[in-house]
Coordinates of C-alpha atoms and ligand atoms in Angstrom, one line a residue:
M1 CA 71.4 53.3 -37.4
D2 CA 72.2 50.4 -35.2
A3 CA 74.5 52.4 -32.9
H4 CA 75.4 50.0 -30.1
N5 CA 77.1 47.0 -31.4
K6 CA 78.7 48.4 -34.5
K7 CA 81.8 50.5 -34.9
F8 CA 81.6 54.0 -36.5
K9 CA 83.6 53.6 -39.7
V10 CA 85.4 56.6 -41.2
V11 CA 87.0 56.6 -44.7
L12 CA 89.9 59.1 -44.9
D13 CA 90.9 60.1 -48.4
A14 CA 94.1 62.0 -48.8
G15 CA 93.7 63.9 -52.1
H16 CA 95.9 63.3 -55.1
G17 CA 99.1 61.1 -54.9
G18 CA 101.7 59.5 -57.2
K19 CA 101.9 61.2 -60.6
D20 CA 99.3 63.7 -59.5
N21 CA 100.8 66.4 -57.2
G22 CA 97.6 68.5 -56.9
A23 CA 98.3 72.1 -56.2
S24 CA 102.0 73.1 -56.0
Y25 CA 103.2 76.5 -54.9
N26 CA 106.3 77.8 -53.1
S27 CA 107.6 74.2 -52.9
F28 CA 104.5 73.2 -50.9
I29 CA 103.0 70.1 -52.6
E30 CA 99.4 69.3 -52.0
K31 CA 99.6 65.5 -52.2
N32 CA 102.3 65.4 -49.5
I33 CA 100.5 67.8 -47.1
A34 CA 97.1 66.0 -47.7
L35 CA 98.7 62.6 -47.0
S36 CA 100.6 63.6 -43.8
T37 CA 97.6 65.5 -42.4
T38 CA 95.3 62.5 -43.2
L39 CA 97.7 60.1 -41.5
K40 CA 97.8 62.3 -38.4
L41 CA 94.1 62.5 -38.3
G42 CA 93.8 58.7 -38.7
K43 CA 96.3 58.2 -35.8
I44 CA 94.0 60.3 -33.5
L45 CA 90.8 58.5 -34.6
E46 CA 92.4 55.1 -34.3
K47 CA 92.8 55.7 -30.5
V48 CA 89.0 55.7 -30.2
D49 CA 87.7 52.2 -29.4
D50 CA 84.5 52.3 -31.4
I51 CA 85.9 54.0 -34.5
D52 CA 87.3 52.1 -37.5
V53 CA 89.5 54.0 -39.9
V54 CA 89.8 53.1 -43.6
Y55 CA 92.3 54.8 -45.9
T56 CA 92.1 55.3 -49.6
R57 CA 95.9 55.6 -49.6
K58 CA 98.6 55.6 -47.0
T59 CA 101.5 56.2 -49.3
D60 CA 102.4 58.3 -52.3
V61 CA 100.4 56.4 -54.9
F62 CA 98.0 57.4 -57.6
V63 CA 94.4 56.3 -56.9
E64 CA 91.6 57.0 -59.4
L65 CA 88.7 59.0 -58.2
N66 CA 86.1 56.2 -58.8
D67 CA 88.3 53.8 -56.9
R68 CA 88.2 56.0 -53.9
A69 CA 84.4 56.0 -54.1
T70 CA 84.5 52.2 -54.4
I71 CA 86.6 51.8 -51.3
A72 CA 84.2 53.9 -49.3
N73 CA 81.0 52.2 -50.6
K74 CA 82.5 48.7 -50.2
A75 CA 83.4 49.5 -46.6
H76 CA 79.8 50.6 -45.9
A77 CA 81.4 53.5 -44.0
D78 CA 79.5 56.0 -42.0
L79 CA 81.5 59.0 -43.2
F80 CA 83.8 59.9 -46.1
M81 CA 86.4 62.6 -45.6
S82 CA 88.5 63.9 -48.5
I83 CA 91.4 66.2 -47.6
H84 CA 92.9 68.7 -49.9
C85 CA 94.7 72.1 -50.1
N86 CA 93.8 75.1 -52.2
G87 CA 95.9 77.2 -54.4
V88 CA 95.3 80.2 -56.7
K89 CA 97.5 82.0 -59.2
N90 CA 98.0 85.7 -58.9
A91 CA 96.4 86.1 -55.6
P92 CA 99.1 85.4 -53.0
S93 CA 97.1 86.8 -50.1
A94 CA 94.1 84.5 -50.6
A95 CA 93.8 82.3 -47.6
G96 CA 91.5 80.3 -45.4
T97 CA 89.8 77.0 -45.0
E98 CA 86.6 75.8 -46.7
T99 CA 84.6 72.6 -46.5
F100 CA 82.6 71.4 -49.4
V101 CA 79.5 69.2 -49.6
M102 CA 78.4 67.6 -52.9
G103 CA 75.9 69.5 -55.0
V104 CA 75.4 71.8 -57.9
T105 CA 76.4 75.4 -57.8
K106 CA 76.6 78.4 -60.1
N107 CA 79.0 80.2 -57.8
A108 CA 82.2 80.9 -59.8
S109 CA 84.7 80.4 -57.1
N110 CA 83.2 77.1 -55.9
L111 CA 83.1 75.9 -59.6
E112 CA 86.8 76.8 -59.9
V113 CA 87.7 74.8 -56.8
A114 CA 85.7 71.8 -58.2
R115 CA 87.3 72.2 -61.6
K116 CA 90.8 72.0 -60.2
E117 CA 90.1 69.1 -57.9
N118 CA 88.3 67.2 -60.8
E119 CA 91.1 67.9 -63.3
V120 CA 93.0 64.8 -62.2
V121 CA 90.6 62.5 -64.1
T122 CA 92.3 63.6 -67.3
L123 CA 95.2 61.4 -66.1
E124 CA 92.8 58.4 -66.1
K125 CA 91.9 56.4 -69.1
D126 CA 88.3 56.6 -70.5
Y127 CA 87.4 59.3 -68.0
K128 CA 84.6 60.5 -70.2
V129 CA 83.0 57.1 -70.0
K130 CA 83.7 56.6 -66.3
Y131 CA 82.4 59.9 -65.3
D132 CA 79.4 60.2 -67.5
G133 CA 80.7 62.6 -70.1
Y134 CA 82.5 64.8 -67.6
D135 CA 84.2 67.8 -69.4
P136 CA 87.2 69.1 -67.4
K137 CA 86.6 72.5 -68.9
S138 CA 83.1 72.7 -67.6
P139 CA 82.7 71.7 -64.0
Q140 CA 79.0 72.1 -64.3
S141 CA 79.0 68.8 -66.2
V142 CA 79.2 66.8 -63.0
I143 CA 75.9 65.0 -62.9
G144 CA 73.8 65.7 -59.9
M145 CA 72.9 63.5 -57.0
S146 CA 70.3 60.8 -56.7
V147 CA 67.6 61.1 -54.2
Q148 CA 69.3 58.5 -52.0
Q149 CA 72.4 60.8 -51.9
E150 CA 70.3 63.9 -51.2
D151 CA 69.4 62.1 -48.0
N152 CA 72.9 62.3 -46.8
L153 CA 73.2 66.0 -47.5
I154 CA 71.9 67.2 -44.2
N155 CA 74.4 65.1 -42.3
S156 CA 77.2 66.2 -44.6
I157 CA 76.4 69.8 -44.0
E158 CA 76.3 69.3 -40.2
L159 CA 79.7 67.7 -40.3
A160 CA 81.1 70.4 -42.6
A161 CA 79.8 73.1 -40.3
L162 CA 81.4 71.5 -37.3
I163 CA 84.7 71.3 -39.1
E164 CA 84.7 74.9 -40.3
N165 CA 83.6 76.1 -36.9
N166 CA 86.5 74.3 -35.3
F167 CA 89.0 75.7 -37.9
N168 CA 87.7 79.1 -37.3
K169 CA 88.3 78.9 -33.6
V170 CA 92.0 78.4 -34.1
R171 CA 92.7 80.0 -37.5
K172 CA 90.2 82.8 -37.7
N173 CA 89.9 82.5 -41.5
S174 CA 87.2 80.1 -42.4
R175 CA 85.6 80.7 -45.8
G176 CA 82.7 78.7 -44.8
V177 CA 80.7 75.6 -45.8
K178 CA 80.2 75.4 -49.6
Q179 CA 78.6 73.3 -52.2
A180 CA 80.0 72.1 -55.6
G181 CA 80.2 69.1 -57.9
F182 CA 83.2 67.0 -57.0
L183 CA 83.7 63.8 -58.9
V184 CA 85.3 62.1 -55.9
L185 CA 82.2 62.7 -53.8
R186 CA 79.7 62.0 -56.6
D187 CA 79.3 58.3 -56.4
I188 CA 79.6 57.8 -52.6
Y189 CA 76.6 56.7 -50.6
M190 CA 77.2 58.1 -47.2
P191 CA 77.7 61.5 -45.6
R192 CA 80.8 63.0 -47.2
V193 CA 82.8 66.2 -47.2
L194 CA 85.8 67.6 -48.9
V195 CA 88.1 69.8 -46.8
E196 CA 90.3 72.4 -48.3
L197 CA 92.9 73.0 -45.5
G198 CA 94.1 76.3 -46.9
F199 CA 96.0 78.0 -49.7
L200 CA 99.4 76.8 -50.6
S201 CA 99.8 79.8 -52.8
N202 CA 99.8 81.9 -49.6
K203 CA 103.3 81.8 -48.2
A204 CA 102.3 82.0 -44.5
E205 CA 99.5 79.5 -44.8
G206 CA 101.5 77.1 -46.9
T207 CA 104.3 77.2 -44.4
F208 CA 101.8 76.5 -41.6
L209 CA 100.2 73.6 -43.5
N210 CA 103.6 72.2 -44.4
S211 CA 104.7 72.1 -40.8
E212 CA 104.2 69.3 -38.2
A213 CA 102.5 71.7 -35.9
G214 CA 100.1 73.0 -38.5
Q215 CA 99.2 69.5 -39.7
N216 CA 98.7 68.4 -36.1
E217 CA 96.5 71.4 -35.4
M218 CA 94.3 70.8 -38.5
A219 CA 94.1 67.0 -37.9
T220 CA 93.0 67.7 -34.3
Q221 CA 90.3 70.1 -35.3
I222 CA 88.9 67.7 -37.9
A223 CA 89.0 64.8 -35.4
K224 CA 87.2 66.9 -32.9
A225 CA 84.4 67.6 -35.4
I226 CA 84.2 63.9 -36.3
L227 CA 83.9 63.0 -32.6
D228 CA 81.1 65.5 -32.1
Y229 CA 79.3 64.4 -35.2
K230 CA 79.6 60.8 -34.1
K231 CA 78.3 61.5 -30.7
E232 CA 75.3 63.3 -32.1
Y233 CA 74.3 60.9 -34.8
F234 CA 75.7 57.6 -33.8
G235 CA 76.3 57.5 -30.1
G236 CA 79.0 55.4 -28.4
S237 CA 82.0 56.7 -26.5
A238 CA 83.2 60.3 -26.8
P239 CA 86.7 60.7 -25.4
D240 CA 88.1 64.2 -24.6
I241 CA 90.1 65.3 -27.6
K242 CA 92.9 66.4 -25.3
S243 CA 93.5 62.8 -24.3
I244 CA 94.0 61.5 -27.8
A245 CA 95.4 64.4 -29.9
P246 CA 99.1 65.5 -30.0
A247 CA 99.6 67.7 -27.0
A248 CA 100.9 70.8 -28.9
A249 CA 97.8 70.9 -31.0
T250 CA 95.4 71.4 -28.2
S251 CA 97.4 73.5 -25.8
E252 CA 97.7 76.7 -27.8
V253 CA 96.0 78.5 -30.6
I254 CA 98.2 78.8 -33.7
K255 CA 97.5 82.0 -35.5
T256 CA 98.3 82.9 -39.1
T257 CA 97.4 86.1 -40.9
A258 CA 94.8 86.1 -43.6
K259 CA 93.7 89.6 -44.4
D260 CA 91.4 88.9 -47.3
S261 CA 89.1 86.4 -45.7
S262 CA 87.6 88.3 -42.7
H263 CA 84.3 88.7 -44.6
T264 CA 83.6 85.1 -44.6
T265 CA 84.2 84.2 -41.0
T266 CA 80.7 85.0 -39.7
V267 CA 79.1 82.5 -42.1
V268 CA 80.2 79.4 -40.2
N269 CA 79.3 80.7 -36.8
K270 CA 75.8 81.1 -38.1
A271 CA 75.9 77.6 -39.5
V272 CA 76.4 75.9 -36.2
S273 CA 74.7 78.3 -33.8
S274 CA 71.1 77.8 -33.3
T275 CA 68.1 78.9 -35.0
S276 CA 65.5 80.1 -32.6
N277 CA 65.1 83.1 -30.4
S278 CA 63.3 81.1 -27.9
N279 CA 64.1 82.0 -24.3
S280 CA 62.0 79.4 -22.6
G281 CA 64.4 76.5 -22.5
V282 CA 64.3 73.4 -24.7
E283 CA 62.8 73.4 -28.1
F284 CA 62.5 70.6 -30.7
K285 CA 62.0 70.8 -34.4
I286 CA 62.3 68.5 -37.4
Q287 CA 65.1 69.1 -40.0
I288 CA 63.6 67.9 -43.2
S289 CA 66.1 69.0 -45.8
A290 CA 69.0 71.3 -46.8
S291 CA 69.7 72.8 -50.2
G292 CA 71.9 75.3 -52.0
T293 CA 68.8 76.9 -53.3
R294 CA 66.6 79.2 -51.4
L295 CA 63.1 77.9 -51.6
A296 CA 59.9 79.9 -50.9
L297 CA 58.4 78.6 -47.7
K298 CA 55.1 77.4 -49.2
K299 CA 53.8 73.9 -48.8
Q300 CA 54.1 73.0 -52.5
N301 CA 57.8 73.1 -52.1
F302 CA 57.8 70.7 -49.1
K303 CA 55.6 67.8 -50.2
G304 CA 52.6 69.5 -48.6
L305 CA 54.1 70.3 -45.2
E306 CA 52.9 73.6 -43.8
D307 CA 54.7 76.1 -41.6
V308 CA 58.2 75.2 -42.7
T309 CA 60.9 77.4 -41.4
M310 CA 64.3 78.1 -42.9
E311 CA 67.8 78.8 -41.5
E312 CA 70.7 80.1 -43.5
S313 CA 73.8 78.1 -43.1
G314 CA 76.7 79.5 -45.1
T315 CA 75.6 79.3 -48.7
L316 CA 73.1 76.6 -47.8
Y317 CA 69.6 76.7 -46.5
K318 CA 68.2 74.3 -43.9
Y319 CA 64.5 73.7 -43.7
F320 CA 62.6 72.7 -40.6
Y321 CA 59.1 71.5 -39.8
G322 CA 57.3 72.1 -36.5
T323 CA 58.5 73.7 -33.3
T324 CA 57.6 72.3 -30.0
S325 CA 58.9 72.0 -26.4
D326 CA 57.2 68.6 -26.2
Y327 CA 59.3 65.6 -27.3
N328 CA 56.3 63.5 -28.0
Q329 CA 54.9 66.1 -30.3
A330 CA 58.3 66.3 -32.0
K331 CA 58.2 62.5 -32.6
A332 CA 54.7 62.8 -34.1
A333 CA 56.0 65.6 -36.4
L334 CA 58.9 63.5 -37.4
K335 CA 56.6 60.7 -38.3
E336 CA 54.5 63.1 -40.3
A337 CA 57.5 64.4 -42.2
K338 CA 58.8 60.9 -42.9
D339 CA 55.3 59.8 -44.1
K340 CA 55.4 62.7 -46.6
G341 CA 58.6 61.4 -48.0
F342 CA 61.4 63.1 -46.0
S343 CA 62.9 59.8 -45.2
S344 CA 66.1 61.2 -43.6
A345 CA 64.3 63.8 -41.5
Y346 CA 65.4 64.0 -37.9
I347 CA 64.7 65.8 -34.6
V348 CA 67.0 68.7 -33.6
A349 CA 67.0 70.3 -30.2
S350 CA 68.0 73.6 -28.8
K351 CA 68.1 75.2 -25.4
N352 CA 67.7 79.0 -25.1
G353 CA 68.5 79.3 -28.7
K354 CA 71.7 77.2 -28.5
K355 CA 71.9 73.9 -30.4
I356 CA 72.2 70.8 -28.2
S357 CA 71.9 67.1 -28.7
V358 CA 68.5 65.5 -28.4
T359 CA 69.9 63.3 -25.6
E360 CA 70.9 66.4 -23.7
A361 CA 67.5 68.0 -24.3
L362 CA 65.8 65.1 -22.8
K363 CA 67.7 65.3 -19.5
Ligands
ZN1 ZN1 93.1 68.7 -54.2

């Protein structure tokens, strides 16, 4: 990436709109909450000099899923962020945030979220043709990713983990980073995530998400994750979130109750905390891939690379090559991984087991 004379471009995609309400419970309407949270997020990001914000919609209009993808690809953006709300019938206590990355899954609840979010295509003409035979009754029919898109998966997971970690700090009810086949993400060629802000079918959570304070809080946490992500992968300026977010959103922690989701909160902490038990300072390794499938750590599974290690990150598995305290050795290992075909491999750094940026590690 040419980081220094180019702006970091973010596409913000407010889910649904116009004739498509999305989820609707207790008079909380997904398309409205998604739009106003997205506009609040955009307002924060627009205050950062080297960020460009592109919107797929800024008003209550219907935008087809493939048009959203086209907007993102044409903009040659660095990031695509789709914002939604969850809802589930007959489970009023279900609550919590989750951030999805594109991929295939057999997990029933992930499939159900994807099925609901993809359902909108039935309002579009010729959806079977446009989406390669997609069958709304069978979310598994979303065709998988190309190799080029797989390359963006690692970055997508990193961003998703940052978002969920931030949500969890203020809401205490993160359901984690997940993977499923979303049509809106399918044809996009850049790191991309879909955020479910919470459950409108839960009265307390819906009330929170429908409020100005709730939307400011969620927008602020997403903005913070985007700034951290940008700093790590793109560089440039990194203003303090407190200087650009609405004051109320950063001054206090807004709590809501979510009894049923306590079992998922540990997942995210694991996702962003570090990997190693090293106690001798800085350590580098090469992240070569990430996958929803657990692969055996043998060289046949990693294009011949030996001694690959794995880290569990929510429902995903990250794979690393090499471990060294010497940055030059890390660079050599990176080259080796790229030569083997892991074209988007990159160096990650940690200090005393805590993840840090490579720039920090080199200080
Ligand atoms: Zn939605």
